[in-house]
PDB file of C-alpha atoms in Angstrom:
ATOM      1  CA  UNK A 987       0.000   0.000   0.000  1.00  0.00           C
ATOM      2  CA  UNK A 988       1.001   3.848  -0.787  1.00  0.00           C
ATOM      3  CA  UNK A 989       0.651   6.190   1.956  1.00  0.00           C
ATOM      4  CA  UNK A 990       1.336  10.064   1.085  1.00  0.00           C
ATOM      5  CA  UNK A 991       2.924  11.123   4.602  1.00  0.00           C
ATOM      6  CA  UNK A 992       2.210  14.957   4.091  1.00  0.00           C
ATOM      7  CA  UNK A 993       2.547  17.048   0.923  1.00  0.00           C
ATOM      8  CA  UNK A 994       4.258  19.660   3.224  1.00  0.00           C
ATOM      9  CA  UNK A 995       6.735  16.559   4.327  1.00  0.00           C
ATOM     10  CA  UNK A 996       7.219  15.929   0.824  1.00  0.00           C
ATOM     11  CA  UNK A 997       8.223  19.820  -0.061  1.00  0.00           C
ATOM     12  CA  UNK A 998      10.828  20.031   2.245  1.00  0.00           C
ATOM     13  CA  UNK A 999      12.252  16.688   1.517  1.00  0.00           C
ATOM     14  CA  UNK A1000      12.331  18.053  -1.912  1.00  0.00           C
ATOM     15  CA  UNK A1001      13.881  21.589  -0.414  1.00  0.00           C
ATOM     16  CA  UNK A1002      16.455  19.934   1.207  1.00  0.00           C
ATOM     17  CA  UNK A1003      17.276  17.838  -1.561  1.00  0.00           C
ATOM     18  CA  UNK A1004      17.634  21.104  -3.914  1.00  0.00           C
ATOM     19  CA  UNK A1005      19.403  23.402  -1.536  1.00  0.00           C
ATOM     20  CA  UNK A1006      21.750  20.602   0.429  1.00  0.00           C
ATOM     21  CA  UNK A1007      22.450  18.233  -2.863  1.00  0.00           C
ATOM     22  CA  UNK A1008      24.183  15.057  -1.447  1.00  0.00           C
ATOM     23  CA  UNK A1009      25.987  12.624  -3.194  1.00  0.00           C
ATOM     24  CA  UNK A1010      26.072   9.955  -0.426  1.00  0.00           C
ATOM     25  CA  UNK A1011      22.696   7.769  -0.084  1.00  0.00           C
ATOM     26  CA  UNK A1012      20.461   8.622   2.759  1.00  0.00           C
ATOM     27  CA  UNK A1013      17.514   6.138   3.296  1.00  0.00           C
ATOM     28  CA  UNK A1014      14.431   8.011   5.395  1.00  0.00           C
ATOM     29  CA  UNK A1015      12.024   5.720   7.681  1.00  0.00           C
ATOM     30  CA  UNK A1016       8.939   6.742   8.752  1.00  0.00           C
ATOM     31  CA  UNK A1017       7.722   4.291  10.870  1.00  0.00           C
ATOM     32  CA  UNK A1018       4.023   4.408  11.332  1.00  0.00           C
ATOM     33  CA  UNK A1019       2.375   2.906  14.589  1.00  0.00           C
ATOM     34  CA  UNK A1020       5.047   4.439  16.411  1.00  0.00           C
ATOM     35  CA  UNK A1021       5.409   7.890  18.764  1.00  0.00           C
ATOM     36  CA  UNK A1022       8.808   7.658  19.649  1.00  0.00           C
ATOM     37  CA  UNK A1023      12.419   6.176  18.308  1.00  0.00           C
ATOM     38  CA  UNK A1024      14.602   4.104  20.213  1.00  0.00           C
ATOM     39  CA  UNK A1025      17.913   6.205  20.257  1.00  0.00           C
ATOM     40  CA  UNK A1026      21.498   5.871  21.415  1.00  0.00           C
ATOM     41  CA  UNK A1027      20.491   8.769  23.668  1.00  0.00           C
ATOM     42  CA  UNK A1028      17.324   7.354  25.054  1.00  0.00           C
ATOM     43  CA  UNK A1029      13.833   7.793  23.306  1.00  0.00           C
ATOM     44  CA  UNK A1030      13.252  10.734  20.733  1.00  0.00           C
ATOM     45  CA  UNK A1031      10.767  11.681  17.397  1.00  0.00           C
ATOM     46  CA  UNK A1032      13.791  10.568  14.935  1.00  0.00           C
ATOM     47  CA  UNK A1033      17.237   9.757  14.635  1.00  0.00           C
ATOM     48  CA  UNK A1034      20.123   9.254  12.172  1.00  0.00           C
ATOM     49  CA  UNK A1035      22.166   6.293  12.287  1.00  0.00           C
ATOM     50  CA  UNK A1036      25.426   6.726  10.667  1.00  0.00           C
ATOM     51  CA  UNK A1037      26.438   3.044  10.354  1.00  0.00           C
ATOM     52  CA  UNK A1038      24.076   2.833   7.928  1.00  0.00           C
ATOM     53  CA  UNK A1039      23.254   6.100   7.086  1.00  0.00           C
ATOM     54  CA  UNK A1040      19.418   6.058   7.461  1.00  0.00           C
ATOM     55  CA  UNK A1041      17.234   8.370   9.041  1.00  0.00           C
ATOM     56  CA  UNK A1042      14.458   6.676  11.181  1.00  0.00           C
ATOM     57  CA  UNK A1043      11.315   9.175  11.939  1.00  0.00           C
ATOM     58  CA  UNK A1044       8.215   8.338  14.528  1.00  0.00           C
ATOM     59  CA  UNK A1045       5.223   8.409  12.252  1.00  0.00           C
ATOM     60  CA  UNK A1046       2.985   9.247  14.889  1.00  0.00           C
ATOM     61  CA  UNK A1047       4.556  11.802  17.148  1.00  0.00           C
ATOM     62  CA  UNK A1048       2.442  14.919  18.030  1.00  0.00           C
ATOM     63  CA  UNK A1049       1.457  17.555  16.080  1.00  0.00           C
ATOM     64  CA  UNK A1050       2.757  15.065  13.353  1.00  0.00           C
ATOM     65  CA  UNK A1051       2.645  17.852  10.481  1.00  0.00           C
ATOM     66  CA  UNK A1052       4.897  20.040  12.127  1.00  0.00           C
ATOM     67  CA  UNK A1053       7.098  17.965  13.309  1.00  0.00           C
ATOM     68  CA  UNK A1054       7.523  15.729  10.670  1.00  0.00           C
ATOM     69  CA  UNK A1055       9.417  18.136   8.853  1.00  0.00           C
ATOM     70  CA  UNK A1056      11.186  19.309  11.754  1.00  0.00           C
ATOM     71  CA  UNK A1057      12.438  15.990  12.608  1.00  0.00           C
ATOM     72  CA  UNK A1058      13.497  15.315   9.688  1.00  0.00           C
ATOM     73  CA  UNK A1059      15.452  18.824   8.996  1.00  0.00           C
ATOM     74  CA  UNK A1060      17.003  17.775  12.286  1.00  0.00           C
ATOM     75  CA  UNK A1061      18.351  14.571  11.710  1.00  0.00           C
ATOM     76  CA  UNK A1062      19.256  15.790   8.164  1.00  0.00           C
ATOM     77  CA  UNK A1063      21.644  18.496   9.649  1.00  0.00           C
ATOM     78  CA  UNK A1064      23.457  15.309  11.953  1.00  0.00           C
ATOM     79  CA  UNK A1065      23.423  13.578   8.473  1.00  0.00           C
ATOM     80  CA  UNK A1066      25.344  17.043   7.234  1.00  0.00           C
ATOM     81  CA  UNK A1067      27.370  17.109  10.542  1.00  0.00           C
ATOM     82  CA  UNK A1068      28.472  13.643  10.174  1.00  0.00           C
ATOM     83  CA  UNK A1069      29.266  13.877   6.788  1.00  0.00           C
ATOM     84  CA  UNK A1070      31.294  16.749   6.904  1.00  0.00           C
ATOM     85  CA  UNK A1071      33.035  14.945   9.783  1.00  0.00           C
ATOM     86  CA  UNK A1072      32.052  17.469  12.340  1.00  0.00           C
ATOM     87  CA  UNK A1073      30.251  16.139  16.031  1.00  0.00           C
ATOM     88  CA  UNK A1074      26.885  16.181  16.659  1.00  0.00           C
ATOM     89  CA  UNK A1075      25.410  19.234  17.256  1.00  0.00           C
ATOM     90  CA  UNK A1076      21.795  19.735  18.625  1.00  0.00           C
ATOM     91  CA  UNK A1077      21.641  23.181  19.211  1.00  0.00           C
ATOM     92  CA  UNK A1078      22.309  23.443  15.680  1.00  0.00           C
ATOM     93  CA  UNK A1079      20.281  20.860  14.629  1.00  0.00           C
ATOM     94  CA  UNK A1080      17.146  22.631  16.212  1.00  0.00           C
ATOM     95  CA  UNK A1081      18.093  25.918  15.216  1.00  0.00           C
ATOM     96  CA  UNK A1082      18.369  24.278  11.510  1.00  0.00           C
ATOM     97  CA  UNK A1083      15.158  22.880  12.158  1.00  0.00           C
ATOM     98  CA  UNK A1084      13.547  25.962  12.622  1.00  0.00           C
ATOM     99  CA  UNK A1085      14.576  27.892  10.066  1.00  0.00           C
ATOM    100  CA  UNK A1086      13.604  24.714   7.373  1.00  0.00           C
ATOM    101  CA  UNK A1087      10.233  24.433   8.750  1.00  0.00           C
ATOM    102  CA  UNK A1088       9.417  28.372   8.773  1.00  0.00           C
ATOM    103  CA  UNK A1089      11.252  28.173   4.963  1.00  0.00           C
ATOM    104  CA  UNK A1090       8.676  25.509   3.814  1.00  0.00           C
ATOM    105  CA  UNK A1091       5.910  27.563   5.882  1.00  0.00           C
ATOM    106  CA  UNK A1092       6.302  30.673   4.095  1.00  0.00           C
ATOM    107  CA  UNK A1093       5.974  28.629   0.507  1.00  0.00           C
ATOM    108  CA  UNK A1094       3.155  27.094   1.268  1.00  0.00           C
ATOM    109  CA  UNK A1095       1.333  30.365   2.691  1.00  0.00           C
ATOM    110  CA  UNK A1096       0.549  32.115  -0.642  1.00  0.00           C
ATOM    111  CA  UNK A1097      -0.946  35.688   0.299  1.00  0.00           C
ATOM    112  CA  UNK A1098      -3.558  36.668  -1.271  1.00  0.00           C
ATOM    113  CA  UNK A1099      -1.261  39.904  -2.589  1.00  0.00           C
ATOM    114  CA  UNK A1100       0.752  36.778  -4.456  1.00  0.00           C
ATOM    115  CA  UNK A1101      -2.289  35.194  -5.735  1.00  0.00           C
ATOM    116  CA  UNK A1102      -2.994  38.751  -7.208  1.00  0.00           C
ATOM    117  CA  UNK A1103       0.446  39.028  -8.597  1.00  0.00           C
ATOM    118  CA  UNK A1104       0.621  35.643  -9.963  1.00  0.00           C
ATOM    119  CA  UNK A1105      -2.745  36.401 -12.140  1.00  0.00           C
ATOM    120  CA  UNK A1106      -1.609  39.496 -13.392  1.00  0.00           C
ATOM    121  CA  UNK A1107       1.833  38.184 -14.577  1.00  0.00           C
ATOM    122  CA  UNK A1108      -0.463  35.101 -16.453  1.00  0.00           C
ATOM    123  CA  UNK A1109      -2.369  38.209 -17.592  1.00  0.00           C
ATOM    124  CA  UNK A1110       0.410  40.072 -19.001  1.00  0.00           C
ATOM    125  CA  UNK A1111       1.554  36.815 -20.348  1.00  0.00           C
ATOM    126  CA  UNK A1112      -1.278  36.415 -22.145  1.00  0.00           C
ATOM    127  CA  UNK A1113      -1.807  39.774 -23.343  1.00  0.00           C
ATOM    128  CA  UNK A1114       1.436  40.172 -24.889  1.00  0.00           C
ATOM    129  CA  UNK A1115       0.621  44.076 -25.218  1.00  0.00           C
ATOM    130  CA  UNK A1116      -2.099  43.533 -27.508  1.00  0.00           C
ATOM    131  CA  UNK A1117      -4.601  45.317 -24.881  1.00  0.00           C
ATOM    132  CA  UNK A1118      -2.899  48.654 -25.338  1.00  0.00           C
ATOM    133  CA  UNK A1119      -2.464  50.573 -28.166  1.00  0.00           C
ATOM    134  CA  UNK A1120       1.476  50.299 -29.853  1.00  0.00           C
ATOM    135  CA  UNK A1121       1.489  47.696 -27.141  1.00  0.00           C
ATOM    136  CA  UNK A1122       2.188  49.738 -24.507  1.00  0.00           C
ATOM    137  CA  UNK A1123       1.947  48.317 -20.855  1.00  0.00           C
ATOM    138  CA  UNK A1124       2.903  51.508 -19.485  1.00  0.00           C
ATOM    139  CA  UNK A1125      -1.327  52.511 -20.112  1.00  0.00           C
ATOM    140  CA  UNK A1126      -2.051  49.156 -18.631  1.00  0.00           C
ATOM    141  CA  UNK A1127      -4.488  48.901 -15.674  1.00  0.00           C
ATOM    142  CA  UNK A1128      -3.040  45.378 -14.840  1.00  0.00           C
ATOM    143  CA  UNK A1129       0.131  46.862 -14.006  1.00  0.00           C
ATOM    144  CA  UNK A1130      -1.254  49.198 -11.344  1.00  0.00           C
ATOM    145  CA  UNK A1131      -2.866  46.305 -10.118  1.00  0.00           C
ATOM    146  CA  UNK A1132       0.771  44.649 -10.179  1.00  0.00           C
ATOM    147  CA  UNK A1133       2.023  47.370  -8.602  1.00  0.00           C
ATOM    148  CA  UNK A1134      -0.487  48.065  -5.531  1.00  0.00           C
ATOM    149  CA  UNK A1135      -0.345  43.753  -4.848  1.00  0.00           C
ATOM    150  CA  UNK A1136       3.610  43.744  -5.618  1.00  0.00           C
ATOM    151  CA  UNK A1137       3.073  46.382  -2.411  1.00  0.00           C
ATOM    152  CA  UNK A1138       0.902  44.111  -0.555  1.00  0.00           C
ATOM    153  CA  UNK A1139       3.158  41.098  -1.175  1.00  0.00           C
ATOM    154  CA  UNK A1140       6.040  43.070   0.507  1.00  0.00           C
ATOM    155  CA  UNK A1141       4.372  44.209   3.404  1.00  0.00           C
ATOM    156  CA  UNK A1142       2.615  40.643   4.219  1.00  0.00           C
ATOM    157  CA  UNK A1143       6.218  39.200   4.051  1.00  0.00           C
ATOM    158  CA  UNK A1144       7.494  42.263   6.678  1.00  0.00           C
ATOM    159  CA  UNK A1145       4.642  40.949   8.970  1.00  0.00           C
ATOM    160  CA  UNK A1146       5.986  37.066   8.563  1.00  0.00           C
ATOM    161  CA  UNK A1147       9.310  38.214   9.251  1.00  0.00           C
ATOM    162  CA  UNK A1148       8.235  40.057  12.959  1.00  0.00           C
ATOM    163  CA  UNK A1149       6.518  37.105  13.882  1.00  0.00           C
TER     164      UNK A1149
END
């Protein structure tokens, strides 16, 4: 049987994959009907095991979304640590994490300002300047309504930023 984990999962797998390339195999687990992961540590959501490099992820932790890709990011970055034979770092880790999962986040939340902009580019696209006479956008009324959403855009990504 197939089982989608989470189309957000799946983007940052894929965002990792594009912006950390690896040339090394890494084999990801996510082992439904479990909470935790036995680790060399103790008990935790995930782990990486270098021996066989293989990342093992609790399927059914809390807020499984969330952390799904945070996990993951995590044990990525100890795959990274390891290697680039550096130690273990879990400050790091987290803080690498974070800033994955709030990357992914900010994709996935398409403003309505983008939505806006995207539809007038496909207009514009479309057009080609044959709205205008001597096909000239400058007289356009789509590109004030770029403009005032290109505005929008900005200022809903200043308000992601502070939070």
């Amino acid at each position: 049987m197939l089982e989608i984990v989470s189309s957000d999962f799946l983007k940052a797998v894929n965002y990792l994959k594009d912006n950390y390339p690896i040339e090394e195999k890494l084999t990801v687990h996510v082992a439904e009907g479990y909470d935790t992961i036995e680790t060399p540590t103790g008990k935790g959501f995930g782990v990486f095991v270098p021996e066989t490099s293989e990342i093992f992820i609790a399927g059914d932790m809390p807020e499984k979304e969330e952390n799904l890709i945070k996990v993951f990011a995590h044990e990525f970055k100890h795959f990274l640590q390891w290697r680039d034979e550096k130690p273990f770092d879990e400050a790091e880790a987290d803080a690498f994490a974070e800033e994955i999962y709030k990357k992914i986040k900010r994709q996935q939340e398409k403003t309505e300002a983008r939505k806006q902009i995207d539809e007038c580019i496909e207009a514009c696209i479309d057009c080609d300047g044959i709205a205008t006479i001597n096909k000239n956008c400058s007289n356009c009324g789509v590109m004030s309504k770029l403009r005032d959403a290109g505005i929008r855009a900005r200022e809903e990504r200043q308000k992601i930023r502070q939070e």
